[in-house]
Amino acid sequence: MKKSSANQLQDLQYFGEFGGVNPSISDSSTYTFLSAKTMFDTFEGNTEGCYLYSRHSSPSNLYLGEALAALEGTESANVYASGMGAISSVIMQLCNSGDHIVSSRTIYGGTYALLKNFMKKFVIETDFVDITAIEQVEKAICTNTKMIYCESVSNPLLEVADLKALAALANKYNIPLVVDNTFSPLSIKPVDLGADIIIHSLTKFINGTSDCVAGAVCGTAEFCLSLKDVNNGAGMLLGSTLDSLRAASILKNMRTLHIRMQKHSYNAQYLADKFEADGFRVVYPGLKSHSGHEVMKNQMNTSYGFGGLLTLDVGSLENANALMELMQTQKLGYLAVSLGFYKTLFSAPGTSTSSEIPMDEQLEMGLSNGLIRFSIGLDNDIERTYQMMTDCMKRLEITGNSTALNTTRNI
Ligand code: PLP
């Protein structure tokens, strides 16, 4: 899969109300109708091009949806007020009480908590499996399984899902493969590998400016419409709607996504290579030592590299905390969760974004307590960044050889 999907995005062109080069922003929650009959027909979902109420849809949200559908190569896309709004809408739409989900065990902590704890209220059970072991995934599928759920590159362990193999399995059991592609926009295009529904937290790389939360669901026109159904649509009825002003600003930021992804990947690959050579335990899909390297290579668009995320194990939580604080004071980035910002962001996932996952399960999945997750920024001079990071480590006496895996949590 070498073809660039950026071209489809590039082909989109809008004219604003007064000929502006950006589409006009729909600054309204509700819309007038010249005839009562048209309003009724619109409620029934029969009037193409008419807007009803902005929780259902708005011109600005449709523009952003169109760009996301072009990005992922799907028929349609809906936008949501957050990534979790998108995920919960998909789950509630596809599952009824008594249904079952097979999910990767290494997923974003919030999604894990939603599936493991919250969905119990609705008697929707999830089996968490090692997504890289296809036979384990198949074994977990039951007659009431309604989806296979995974992240293309997982948060925070950067496991790479073999989407082709998973799609074949989903197809065999006639269930959808739902893929959260937040970590690898443009690099991986799940629909080309057979995935059915693609989810994004737009909060991350796609928006890229860390100024809002937003989410998206990309899929068939039928599925996207079903989410908006006024009688049965989870998106419409749970109400996780994106504000039009935000949709317009995300659309503008999305135009530089292809350039940003290349730079994030270039910088992350550079640091991963250097730190691995220095003897650190680095996890980055672009390293030959990564267990998912070959799978990723076979399913990625090489123009965009292996992504902007890497993890570094510095041996203990004390080391991790001290290093992150020092790097922040040295202006190397921010001790903050999230990803996809122009500055590097770092956090210890075990005590932050994955803290919803019980400790024994964290350790079982390889989430060690000295692990730092880095979302590598767009630094212009990455060699200088490497030197500065190395200086911070030296000051704290953290060396490549001192970072043996420590699996006892000491907080
Ligand atoms: N999916 C992944 C992979 C994430 O990392 C996150 C958040 O960190 C989410 C979904 C949730 O997105 P949001 O915070 O926009 O609700």
Short mmCIF file of C-alpha atoms and ligand atoms in Angstrom, two decimals:
data_model
loop_
_atom_site.label_atom_id
_atom_site.label_comp_id
_atom_site.label_asym_id
_atom_site.label_seq_id
_atom_site.Cartn_x
_atom_site.Cartn_y
_atom_site.Cartn_z
CA MET A 1 0.00 0.00 0.00
CA LYS A 2 2.13 2.84 -1.24
CA LYS A 3 -0.46 5.18 -2.70
CA SER A 4 -0.84 8.53 -0.98
CA SER A 5 -4.32 9.25 0.32
CA ALA A 6 -3.48 12.92 0.82
CA ASN A 7 -4.52 13.60 -2.76
CA GLN A 8 -8.17 12.94 -2.03
CA LEU A 9 -7.99 15.53 0.73
CA GLN A 10 -6.13 17.88 -1.56
CA ASP A 11 -8.92 17.68 -4.11
CA LEU A 12 -11.48 19.15 -1.75
CA GLN A 13 -12.26 22.76 -2.52
CA TYR A 14 -14.77 25.04 -0.88
CA PHE A 15 -16.25 28.43 -1.54
CA GLY A 16 -17.62 30.45 1.34
CA GLU A 17 -20.90 32.29 1.20
CA PHE A 18 -19.21 35.42 -0.20
CA GLY A 19 -16.62 33.62 -2.29
CA GLY A 20 -14.28 33.06 0.64
CA VAL A 21 -11.61 30.40 0.26
CA ASN A 22 -12.79 28.87 3.51
CA PRO A 23 -16.35 27.65 3.85
CA SER A 24 -18.64 29.90 5.86
CA ILE A 25 -19.17 28.77 9.45
CA SER A 26 -22.73 27.81 10.32
CA ASP A 27 -23.30 29.90 13.43
CA SER A 28 -26.76 28.52 14.19
CA SER A 29 -28.27 25.81 16.31
CA THR A 30 -31.49 25.72 14.32
CA TYR A 31 -32.61 26.31 10.70
CA THR A 32 -35.70 27.82 9.14
CA PHE A 33 -37.98 26.15 6.61
CA LEU A 34 -40.06 27.95 4.03
CA SER A 35 -42.73 25.27 4.24
CA ALA A 36 -43.95 23.13 7.12
CA LYS A 37 -44.01 20.10 4.81
CA THR A 38 -40.27 20.38 4.18
CA MET A 39 -39.67 20.47 7.94
CA PHE A 40 -41.70 17.28 8.37
CA ASP A 41 -39.87 15.57 5.49
CA THR A 42 -36.53 16.58 6.97
CA PHE A 43 -37.45 14.97 10.29
CA GLU A 44 -38.23 11.83 8.35
CA GLY A 45 -34.75 12.02 6.81
CA ASN A 46 -36.07 12.58 3.29
CA THR A 47 -34.83 16.03 2.39
CA GLU A 48 -31.32 16.09 1.03
CA GLY A 49 -29.45 19.32 1.73
CA CYS A 50 -31.83 20.66 4.38
CA TYR A 51 -30.66 21.29 7.92
CA LEU A 52 -32.84 20.82 10.92
CA TYR A 53 -30.95 21.31 14.15
CA SER A 54 -27.21 21.33 14.77
CA ARG A 55 -27.20 18.28 17.03
CA HIS A 56 -28.30 16.36 13.95
CA SER A 57 -25.93 18.03 11.51
CA SER A 58 -24.63 21.41 10.44
CA PRO A 59 -22.90 22.57 7.26
CA SER A 60 -19.59 23.03 9.12
CA ASN A 61 -19.76 19.53 10.61
CA LEU A 62 -20.61 18.09 7.21
CA TYR A 63 -17.58 19.81 5.62
CA LEU A 64 -15.28 18.33 8.24
CA GLY A 65 -16.99 14.94 7.86
CA GLU A 66 -16.40 15.11 4.12
CA ALA A 67 -12.68 15.78 4.65
CA LEU A 68 -12.42 12.86 7.11
CA ALA A 69 -14.18 10.52 4.70
CA ALA A 70 -11.66 11.60 2.04
CA LEU A 71 -8.81 10.97 4.50
CA GLU A 72 -9.97 7.46 5.33
CA GLY A 73 -11.44 6.56 1.94
CA THR A 74 -14.90 5.84 3.33
CA GLU A 75 -18.28 6.81 1.91
CA SER A 76 -19.07 9.09 4.80
CA ALA A 77 -17.97 10.35 8.23
CA ASN A 78 -19.63 11.93 11.26
CA VAL A 79 -17.92 14.22 13.74
CA TYR A 80 -18.34 14.19 17.51
CA ALA A 81 -17.54 16.34 20.52
CA SER A 82 -14.68 13.99 21.52
CA GLY A 83 -12.99 10.74 20.59
CA MET A 84 -14.87 9.06 23.44
CA GLY A 85 -18.12 10.51 22.06
CA ALA A 86 -17.33 8.77 18.77
CA ILE A 87 -16.34 5.47 20.43
CA SER A 88 -19.34 5.32 22.76
CA SER A 89 -21.72 6.14 19.89
CA VAL A 90 -20.34 3.28 17.76
CA ILE A 91 -20.55 0.79 20.61
CA MET A 92 -24.07 1.79 21.60
CA GLN A 93 -25.17 1.70 17.97
CA LEU A 94 -23.81 -1.78 17.25
CA CYS A 95 -24.53 -3.52 20.54
CA ASN A 96 -27.69 -4.35 22.42
CA SER A 97 -27.97 -5.58 25.96
CA GLY A 98 -26.59 -9.13 26.13
CA ASP A 99 -24.11 -8.63 23.30
CA HIS A 100 -20.38 -9.21 23.39
CA ILE A 101 -17.25 -7.46 22.07
CA VAL A 102 -13.78 -8.83 21.39
CA SER A 103 -11.26 -6.07 22.01
CA SER A 104 -7.53 -5.65 22.02
CA ARG A 105 -6.27 -5.50 25.60
CA THR A 106 -3.85 -2.70 24.77
CA ILE A 107 -6.08 0.25 24.02
CA TYR A 108 -6.48 3.77 25.38
CA GLY A 109 -7.33 3.60 29.11
CA GLY A 110 -10.62 5.49 28.70
CA THR A 111 -11.84 3.06 26.03
CA TYR A 112 -10.73 0.16 28.22
CA ALA A 113 -12.71 1.53 31.18
CA LEU A 114 -15.76 2.18 28.98
CA LEU A 115 -15.76 -1.40 27.71
CA LYS A 116 -14.76 -3.10 30.93
CA ASN A 117 -16.77 -1.13 33.50
CA PHE A 118 -19.35 1.22 32.06
CA MET A 119 -20.82 -1.11 29.44
CA LYS A 120 -21.63 -3.59 32.23
CA LYS A 121 -24.58 -1.32 33.04
CA PHE A 122 -26.03 -2.33 29.69
CA VAL A 123 -24.98 -6.00 30.04
CA ILE A 124 -22.47 -5.64 27.20
CA GLU A 125 -19.43 -7.78 28.00
CA THR A 126 -15.96 -7.49 26.49
CA ASP A 127 -13.21 -10.09 26.24
CA PHE A 128 -9.77 -8.44 26.07
CA VAL A 129 -7.23 -10.36 24.02
CA ASP A 130 -3.72 -10.05 22.66
CA ILE A 131 -4.67 -8.56 19.30
CA THR A 132 -1.43 -9.73 17.71
CA ALA A 133 -2.38 -13.39 18.39
CA ILE A 134 -5.05 -13.98 15.74
CA GLU A 135 -5.93 -17.44 17.08
CA GLN A 136 -6.68 -15.86 20.50
CA VAL A 137 -8.93 -13.31 18.84
CA GLU A 138 -10.82 -16.05 16.99
CA LYS A 139 -11.17 -18.16 20.13
CA ALA A 140 -12.85 -15.25 21.93
CA ILE A 141 -15.55 -14.77 19.26
CA CYS A 142 -18.98 -16.04 20.43
CA THR A 143 -22.38 -16.19 18.78
CA ASN A 144 -23.35 -12.87 20.39
CA THR A 145 -20.10 -11.05 19.45
CA LYS A 146 -20.97 -7.81 17.66
CA MET A 147 -17.52 -6.45 16.76
CA ILE A 148 -13.78 -6.82 16.88
CA TYR A 149 -12.31 -3.62 18.32
CA CYS A 150 -8.70 -2.50 18.15
CA GLU A 151 -6.35 0.42 17.65
CA SER A 152 -4.21 0.25 14.50
CA VAL A 153 -1.20 1.29 16.61
CA SER A 154 -2.10 0.94 20.26
CA ASN A 155 -2.00 3.40 23.11
CA PRO A 156 0.40 3.32 24.90
CA LEU A 157 2.34 0.18 23.97
CA LEU A 158 2.45 0.83 20.22
CA GLU A 159 1.40 -2.69 19.34
CA VAL A 160 0.58 -2.94 15.65
CA ALA A 161 -2.65 -4.73 14.72
CA ASP A 162 -2.55 -6.89 11.61
CA LEU A 163 -5.64 -5.29 10.13
CA LYS A 164 -5.77 -7.53 7.05
CA ALA A 165 -5.82 -10.68 9.17
CA LEU A 166 -8.33 -9.19 11.60
CA ALA A 167 -10.59 -8.05 8.75
CA ALA A 168 -10.53 -11.56 7.27
CA LEU A 169 -11.53 -12.95 10.67
CA ALA A 170 -14.29 -10.39 11.12
CA ASN A 171 -15.53 -11.22 7.64
CA LYS A 172 -15.55 -14.95 8.42
CA TYR A 173 -17.88 -14.32 11.38
CA ASN A 174 -19.82 -11.59 9.62
CA ILE A 175 -19.06 -8.94 12.24
CA PRO A 176 -17.51 -5.49 11.73
CA LEU A 177 -13.88 -4.68 12.41
CA VAL A 178 -13.82 -1.35 14.26
CA VAL A 179 -10.44 0.39 14.22
CA ASP A 180 -9.34 3.41 16.23
CA ASN A 181 -6.76 4.99 13.89
CA THR A 182 -5.89 7.96 16.13
CA PHE A 183 -2.15 7.13 16.28
CA SER A 184 -1.62 6.60 12.56
CA PRO A 185 -3.64 8.96 10.34
CA LEU A 186 -2.39 8.82 6.72
CA SER A 187 0.25 6.19 7.65
CA ILE A 188 -2.39 3.47 7.91
CA LYS A 189 -5.63 3.45 5.94
CA PRO A 190 -7.66 0.72 7.64
CA VAL A 191 -10.45 0.62 5.06
CA ASP A 192 -8.00 -0.49 2.37
CA LEU A 193 -7.08 -3.42 4.62
CA GLY A 194 -10.71 -4.46 5.10
CA ALA A 195 -11.79 -2.55 8.23
CA ASP A 196 -15.44 -1.49 8.37
CA ILE A 197 -15.57 1.43 10.80
CA ILE A 198 -12.71 3.82 11.54
CA ILE A 199 -12.66 6.03 14.60
CA HIS A 200 -10.47 9.02 15.37
CA SER A 201 -9.83 11.19 18.35
CA LEU A 202 -9.42 14.39 16.32
CA THR A 203 -8.01 15.91 19.50
CA LYS A 204 -4.62 14.44 18.56
CA PHE A 205 -2.71 14.55 15.24
CA ILE A 206 -5.61 15.50 12.97
CA ASN A 207 -6.27 18.80 14.73
CA GLY A 208 -2.67 19.05 15.91
CA THR A 209 -2.97 22.22 17.97
CA SER A 210 -4.10 20.82 21.36
CA ASP A 211 -6.83 23.46 21.60
CA CYS A 212 -9.95 21.27 21.62
CA VAL A 213 -11.34 17.75 21.95
CA ALA A 214 -13.21 16.19 19.04
CA GLY A 215 -13.83 12.82 17.43
CA ALA A 216 -14.95 11.14 14.22
CA VAL A 217 -16.51 7.96 12.89
CA CYS A 218 -15.79 7.03 9.27
CA GLY A 219 -17.80 4.32 7.54
CA THR A 220 -20.52 3.56 5.04
CA ALA A 221 -23.14 6.19 4.31
CA GLU A 222 -25.72 3.79 5.77
CA PHE A 223 -23.89 3.40 9.09
CA CYS A 224 -23.14 7.12 9.43
CA LEU A 225 -26.77 7.95 8.72
CA SER A 226 -27.95 5.35 11.23
CA LEU A 227 -25.92 7.14 13.93
CA LYS A 228 -27.83 10.34 13.14
CA ASP A 229 -31.28 8.77 13.05
CA VAL A 230 -33.70 10.89 15.08
CA ASN A 231 -35.39 7.80 16.53
CA ASN A 232 -32.51 5.34 17.02
CA GLY A 233 -29.19 7.03 16.34
CA ALA A 234 -26.66 6.92 19.18
CA GLY A 235 -24.90 10.03 17.88
CA MET A 236 -28.15 11.99 17.67
CA LEU A 237 -29.66 10.72 20.92
CA LEU A 238 -26.60 10.64 23.18
CA GLY A 239 -25.85 14.14 21.92
CA SER A 240 -22.07 14.17 21.68
CA THR A 241 -22.17 16.79 18.92
CA LEU A 242 -19.20 18.85 17.81
CA ASP A 243 -19.66 22.61 17.80
CA SER A 244 -19.59 24.14 14.33
CA LEU A 245 -16.93 26.72 15.22
CA ARG A 246 -14.60 23.90 16.28
CA ALA A 247 -15.41 21.85 13.21
CA ALA A 248 -14.35 24.82 11.06
CA SER A 249 -11.05 25.28 12.93
CA ILE A 250 -10.22 21.55 12.80
CA LEU A 251 -10.88 21.52 9.03
CA LYS A 252 -8.34 24.32 8.58
CA ASN A 253 -5.72 22.57 10.73
CA MET A 254 -6.25 19.30 8.86
CA ARG A 255 -4.84 20.81 5.69
CA THR A 256 -1.31 20.54 7.03
CA LEU A 257 -1.71 17.02 8.42
CA HIS A 258 0.38 15.38 5.69
CA ILE A 259 3.33 17.70 6.31
CA ARG A 260 3.06 17.39 10.07
CA MET A 261 2.86 13.58 10.02
CA GLN A 262 6.01 13.37 7.93
CA LYS A 263 7.90 15.58 10.38
CA HIS A 264 6.53 13.85 13.51
CA SER A 265 7.58 10.49 12.05
CA TYR A 266 10.99 11.72 10.91
CA ASN A 267 11.79 13.14 14.35
CA ALA A 268 10.48 10.10 16.24
CA GLN A 269 12.45 7.70 14.02
CA TYR A 270 15.60 9.79 14.57
CA LEU A 271 15.29 9.71 18.36
CA ALA A 272 14.27 6.04 18.45
CA ASP A 273 17.35 5.05 16.43
CA LYS A 274 19.65 7.13 18.62
CA PHE A 275 18.28 6.00 21.99
CA GLU A 276 18.22 2.36 20.94
CA ALA A 277 21.86 2.65 19.88
CA ASP A 278 22.56 4.13 23.34
CA GLY A 279 21.22 0.94 24.94
CA PHE A 280 17.76 2.15 26.02
CA ARG A 281 14.64 0.02 25.78
CA VAL A 282 12.84 1.97 23.08
CA VAL A 283 9.56 0.92 21.56
CA TYR A 284 8.90 2.42 18.13
CA PRO A 285 7.24 0.62 15.20
CA GLY A 286 9.94 1.98 12.89
CA LEU A 287 12.65 -0.01 14.68
CA LYS A 288 13.50 -3.46 13.34
CA SER A 289 13.47 -4.66 16.96
CA HIS A 290 9.73 -3.85 17.26
CA SER A 291 7.59 -6.99 17.11
CA GLY A 292 5.09 -5.27 14.79
CA HIS A 293 7.68 -3.70 12.47
CA GLU A 294 7.09 -6.02 9.52
CA VAL A 295 3.29 -5.93 9.90
CA MET A 296 3.35 -2.14 9.94
CA LYS A 297 5.70 -1.99 6.96
CA ASN A 298 3.32 -4.16 4.96
CA GLN A 299 0.23 -2.11 5.73
CA MET A 300 1.49 1.45 5.84
CA ASN A 301 1.79 4.28 3.41
CA THR A 302 5.55 4.73 3.52
CA SER A 303 5.35 8.46 2.71
CA TYR A 304 4.22 9.20 6.27
CA GLY A 305 6.60 7.03 8.28
CA PHE A 306 5.95 5.05 11.44
CA GLY A 307 4.26 7.81 13.42
CA GLY A 308 5.13 10.31 16.12
CA LEU A 309 4.85 8.14 19.23
CA LEU A 310 7.60 6.24 20.99
CA THR A 311 8.11 4.86 24.45
CA LEU A 312 11.30 4.82 26.46
CA ASP A 313 11.79 2.74 29.59
CA VAL A 314 13.96 4.56 32.11
CA GLY A 315 13.82 1.83 34.74
CA SER A 316 11.62 3.25 37.49
CA LEU A 317 8.80 5.68 38.06
CA GLU A 318 11.18 7.93 40.06
CA ASN A 319 13.50 8.15 37.05
CA ALA A 320 10.57 8.77 34.73
CA ASN A 321 9.13 11.56 36.88
CA ALA A 322 12.50 13.25 37.45
CA LEU A 323 13.36 13.10 33.75
CA MET A 324 10.01 14.48 32.63
CA GLU A 325 10.21 17.38 35.09
CA LEU A 326 13.75 18.22 34.01
CA MET A 327 12.91 18.02 30.30
CA GLN A 328 10.03 20.42 30.87
CA THR A 329 12.25 22.95 32.64
CA GLN A 330 14.72 22.63 29.74
CA LYS A 331 11.85 23.56 27.38
CA LEU A 332 12.06 20.23 25.56
CA GLY A 333 8.31 19.83 25.80
CA TYR A 334 5.47 19.46 28.26
CA LEU A 335 4.73 16.95 30.99
CA ALA A 336 1.23 16.45 29.64
CA VAL A 337 -1.03 13.72 28.35
CA SER A 338 -2.33 13.70 24.75
CA LEU A 339 -0.41 13.70 21.49
CA GLY A 340 0.05 15.30 18.13
CA PHE A 341 1.12 18.75 19.36
CA TYR A 342 3.95 20.79 17.77
CA LYS A 343 5.93 20.48 21.02
CA THR A 344 6.90 17.10 22.42
CA LEU A 345 4.49 15.82 25.08
CA PHE A 346 5.53 13.21 27.64
CA SER A 347 3.73 11.29 30.35
CA ALA A 348 4.06 8.07 32.32
CA PRO A 349 1.05 6.12 31.02
CA GLY A 350 0.79 3.79 34.02
CA THR A 351 -0.08 6.73 36.27
CA SER A 352 -1.96 8.79 33.69
CA THR A 353 -3.65 7.75 30.44
CA SER A 354 -3.68 4.04 31.32
CA SER A 355 -4.32 4.37 35.05
CA GLU A 356 -7.84 2.99 34.47
CA ILE A 357 -6.21 -0.37 33.74
CA PRO A 358 -5.60 -2.37 36.95
CA MET A 359 -1.95 -2.73 37.92
CA ASP A 360 -1.72 -6.51 37.46
CA GLU A 361 -3.20 -6.16 33.96
CA GLN A 362 -0.79 -3.31 33.13
CA LEU A 363 2.15 -5.49 34.07
CA GLU A 364 0.78 -8.48 32.18
CA MET A 365 0.52 -6.41 29.00
CA GLY A 366 4.08 -5.08 29.42
CA LEU A 367 3.28 -1.63 30.76
CA SER A 368 6.29 -1.22 33.04
CA ASN A 369 6.49 1.50 35.65
CA GLY A 370 9.50 3.31 34.18
CA LEU A 371 7.79 3.73 30.83
CA ILE A 372 7.54 7.24 29.37
CA ARG A 373 5.32 7.82 26.36
CA PHE A 374 6.57 10.55 24.06
CA SER A 375 4.58 12.28 21.38
CA ILE A 376 7.49 13.72 19.45
CA GLY A 377 7.00 17.29 18.28
CA LEU A 378 7.87 19.13 15.10
CA ASP A 379 11.31 20.28 16.33
CA ASN A 380 13.28 21.86 13.54
CA ASP A 381 16.66 20.59 14.79
CA ILE A 382 16.11 17.09 16.14
CA GLU A 383 19.83 16.40 16.66
CA ARG A 384 19.90 19.33 19.12
CA THR A 385 16.82 17.88 20.84
CA TYR A 386 18.58 14.51 21.13
CA GLN A 387 21.65 16.17 22.65
CA MET A 388 19.52 18.09 25.14
CA MET A 389 17.57 14.98 26.14
CA THR A 390 20.82 13.08 26.58
CA ASP A 391 22.16 15.88 28.81
CA CYS A 392 19.03 15.63 31.00
CA MET A 393 19.52 11.88 31.34
CA LYS A 394 23.19 12.29 32.22
CA ARG A 395 22.35 14.84 34.93
CA LEU A 396 19.97 12.28 36.47
CA GLU A 397 22.44 9.40 35.94
CA ILE A 398 19.98 7.56 33.74
CA THR A 399 21.92 5.46 31.29
CA GLY A 400 20.89 2.94 28.68
CA ASN A 401 22.23 0.08 30.73
CA SER A 402 20.50 1.19 33.93
CA THR A 403 17.04 0.78 32.46
CA ALA A 404 16.40 -2.91 33.00
CA LEU A 405 12.68 -3.64 33.16
CA ASN A 406 11.35 -2.96 36.66
CA THR A 407 7.98 -4.55 37.12
CA THR A 408 7.27 -3.62 40.73
CA ARG A 409 5.22 -0.48 40.99
CA ASN A 410 6.73 1.89 43.53
CA ILE A 411 4.14 4.55 44.05
N1 PLP B 1 -8.50 6.85 21.20
C1 PLP B 1 -7.20 6.97 21.51
C2 PLP B 1 -6.21 6.06 20.86
C3 PLP B 1 -6.79 7.93 22.43
O1 PLP B 1 -5.48 8.05 22.73
C4 PLP B 1 -7.76 8.76 23.05
C5 PLP B 1 -7.39 9.79 24.04
O2 PLP B 1 -6.28 9.87 24.50
C6 PLP B 1 -9.10 8.58 22.70
C7 PLP B 1 -9.44 7.63 21.76
C8 PLP B 1 -10.18 9.43 23.31
O3 PLP B 1 -10.24 10.65 22.66
P1 PLP B 1 -10.77 12.02 23.31
O4 PLP B 1 -9.85 12.37 24.42
O5 PLP B 1 -10.76 12.97 22.17
O6 PLP B 1 -12.14 11.74 23.82
#
